[in-house]
């Protein structure tokens, strides 16, 4: 990694950020514009990029630059650049909407300066990273600081924007992007993840067009429909070849990713907060920080991009005592009993789990207030001792006596109209005063833009977490924001309240994860409705989807792995016929799909398993425990599946001394040719022993010819092969 500053005639100051596999070059023009000169494969002589003939946008006469044609690093509003701006402002005093950003100065900062109140990538040692800060200013006192951080041994580039009002009159921000990128070649395809409840993370790819394409959320959470991630790839780009420009936003609320190809075929790619209904007043002396955007350039396809995100997010975004620890095997009660339980039933389940040497028993929804369905009690975080037949502590201690830790489900951000909390504080709900509020799952959202509501939530959750020996918390959030407003500040825009909500939520989470450092927190939002890097900063794993069907999970987990480390994915083996899609798959296949290396467990009625099934489950758990250290730290290689509808991946130890290959078939087709699966990511010169057959293979053979895969002649068959280096 290095950041070089150099000077040329045309560009008095230039910046060159270098990662092992990328170069990022900017130059300040003579009239103070910050010009984007290159992002992509490493360049040896960045000076060459600044030749006059490489800068066709400059006219003969200085001062007559037509901004609309210039690759601007961070474009302002109201001027001659008519493409989507990076920042747009309004000065209410005189209605001026211009942000004419000119270069002021720069600073090279050791490590990565941290910001207050937002999730972010961090360093453990200052020498791991370097940061460049470039300051741009508008004559009215608007100051824009652009931050760029690069890490040693990573092709990630982390960007964020800080806006300060150094002037004498208020300014309103209508749009502030975390990163903007002007690329010269529009022949790109846009890859992103779309979905719905129980069908998250579907990969979609389409050509970038001469219009504005956007991926976004206005749901108040990053959402099921789109994920805050997109990549521009060269046509034909696959797992191991092709160029990728990816962007991922470290944020959990309303976001916006846009591509826009202009009349001159230039491609602008922006990512940041959604500007939908957004306005934020900055008084003189105030500042506003955008969330971080993590860009990754890969010249080796999507696989290198994914592993770059995985390493960074697993090691320098996730935090806390669980960051580096493989996770306990759990039993979650949700699909096993839903709301229908009492003490006997729970202990019966817990005993069955303990017999399988499960390590963590998680009580899901239904333990508090008078909640026997999803119609009531959110906000009343008082255990229903009548239903539980004891206190929460007694129940947890019973579970502990069986040799398991105890975990609990909460949905803290919500309030049911049928709750004592709502009856006492109807104005704590997030809604527009004097307007009807839409209920979803019979619930409203608490107004976390308010400090008093945040404080209440910190206290309420602290009381729950202290009330029993709780080792794990599943933090759920089950509805979108609608009619966004606050009784405390009715004049504020929906976009501002939604962002203030996120800042409030982050404060609540920061306080709780700091106060309860030993609890393993898992985030959830009706499955993967808020599976984003913002949440990962507080909670190192997330429930990937409410669809637990092994076959549908192939797309869900495969898509999720495009950005997110498998160590963050929670994946469970559930009952068949599957509760969401009715499909019947074998226990083997369900296990093969679930052992991605993150949160692993079972979500079924363990007491209903046959003896034969219990035996299989016992072996699965035993194998998982033996392998989880390796799985947790392994690197994921999605493999080109040998036949239609197959899904295959390799989990490879970082030192390549060991790997596992998993292959799952969707539909069986008669008369198939033998299946050869080429492995990726392993050492060509090492010899590996396949542990079930004892056969020895040379790495190069597995890389070039592949391994012959044998599957049962049925739908949904699967296999998992383990290879260890021959010493
Ligand atoms: C959400 C979660 C589920 C479960 C239910 C409980 O849908 O995603 O896993 O916890 O809530 O109500």
PDB file of C-alpha atoms and ligand atoms in Angstrom, residues 197 332 334-335 338-339 364-366 371 374 409 411 441 474 476-478 524-528 543 545-546 603, ligand 1:
ATOM      1  CA  UNK A 197     -38.767 -11.773   2.362  1.00  0.00           C
ATOM      2  CA  UNK A 332     -33.587 -22.341  18.010  1.00  0.00           C
ATOM      3  CA  UNK A 334     -38.919 -20.886  16.312  1.00  0.00           C
ATOM      4  CA  UNK A 335     -39.707 -23.457  13.633  1.00  0.00           C
ATOM      5  CA  UNK A 338     -43.383 -21.173  17.203  1.00  0.00           C
ATOM      6  CA  UNK A 339     -45.431 -19.400  19.925  1.00  0.00           C
ATOM      7  CA  UNK A 364     -37.274 -17.336  20.127  1.00  0.00           C
ATOM      8  CA  UNK A 365     -40.397 -15.148  20.053  1.00  0.00           C
ATOM      9  CA  UNK A 366     -43.271 -15.507  22.536  1.00  0.00           C
ATOM     10  CA  UNK A 371     -47.503 -12.639  23.358  1.00  0.00           C
ATOM     11  CA  UNK A 374     -47.559 -11.564  16.594  1.00  0.00           C
ATOM     12  CA  UNK A 409     -34.933 -13.460  20.920  1.00  0.00           C
ATOM     13  CA  UNK A 411     -37.285  -7.214  18.820  1.00  0.00           C
ATOM     14  CA  UNK A 441     -47.245  -7.394  11.524  1.00  0.00           C
ATOM     15  CA  UNK A 474     -31.111 -12.612  18.392  1.00  0.00           C
ATOM     16  CA  UNK A 476     -34.856  -8.925  15.273  1.00  0.00           C
ATOM     17  CA  UNK A 477     -36.582  -6.117  13.346  1.00  0.00           C
ATOM     18  CA  UNK A 478     -39.691  -7.018  11.427  1.00  0.00           C
ATOM     19  CA  UNK A 524     -32.094 -10.375  12.021  1.00  0.00           C
ATOM     20  CA  UNK A 525     -34.778  -8.492  10.105  1.00  0.00           C
ATOM     21  CA  UNK A 526     -37.431 -10.987   9.023  1.00  0.00           C
ATOM     22  CA  UNK A 527     -34.419 -12.997   7.909  1.00  0.00           C
ATOM     23  CA  UNK A 528     -31.983 -11.032   5.758  1.00  0.00           C
ATOM     24  CA  UNK A 543     -29.882 -14.642  10.268  1.00  0.00           C
ATOM     25  CA  UNK A 545     -33.154 -15.719   5.613  1.00  0.00           C
ATOM     26  CA  UNK A 546     -36.441 -16.911   7.030  1.00  0.00           C
ATOM     27  CA  UNK A 603     -34.347 -25.103  14.004  1.00  0.00           C
TER      28      UNK A 603
HETATM   29  C1  LIG B   1     -38.794 -13.059  12.305  1.00  0.00           C
HETATM   30  C2  LIG B   1     -37.494 -13.835  12.301  1.00  0.00           C
HETATM   31  C3  LIG B   1     -37.776 -15.293  12.589  1.00  0.00           C
HETATM   32  C4  LIG B   1     -38.460 -15.411  13.925  1.00  0.00           C
HETATM   33  C5  LIG B   1     -39.722 -14.574  13.949  1.00  0.00           C
HETATM   34  C6  LIG B   1     -40.331 -14.532  15.334  1.00  0.00           C
HETATM   35  O1  LIG B   1     -39.592 -13.406  11.243  1.00  0.00           O
HETATM   36  O2  LIG B   1     -36.838 -13.676  11.081  1.00  0.00           O
HETATM   37  O3  LIG B   1     -36.572 -16.028  12.583  1.00  0.00           O
HETATM   38  O4  LIG B   1     -37.586 -15.027  14.947  1.00  0.00           O
HETATM   39  O5  LIG B   1     -39.462 -13.238  13.541  1.00  0.00           O
HETATM   40  O6  LIG B   1     -41.471 -13.759  15.367  1.00  0.00           O
END
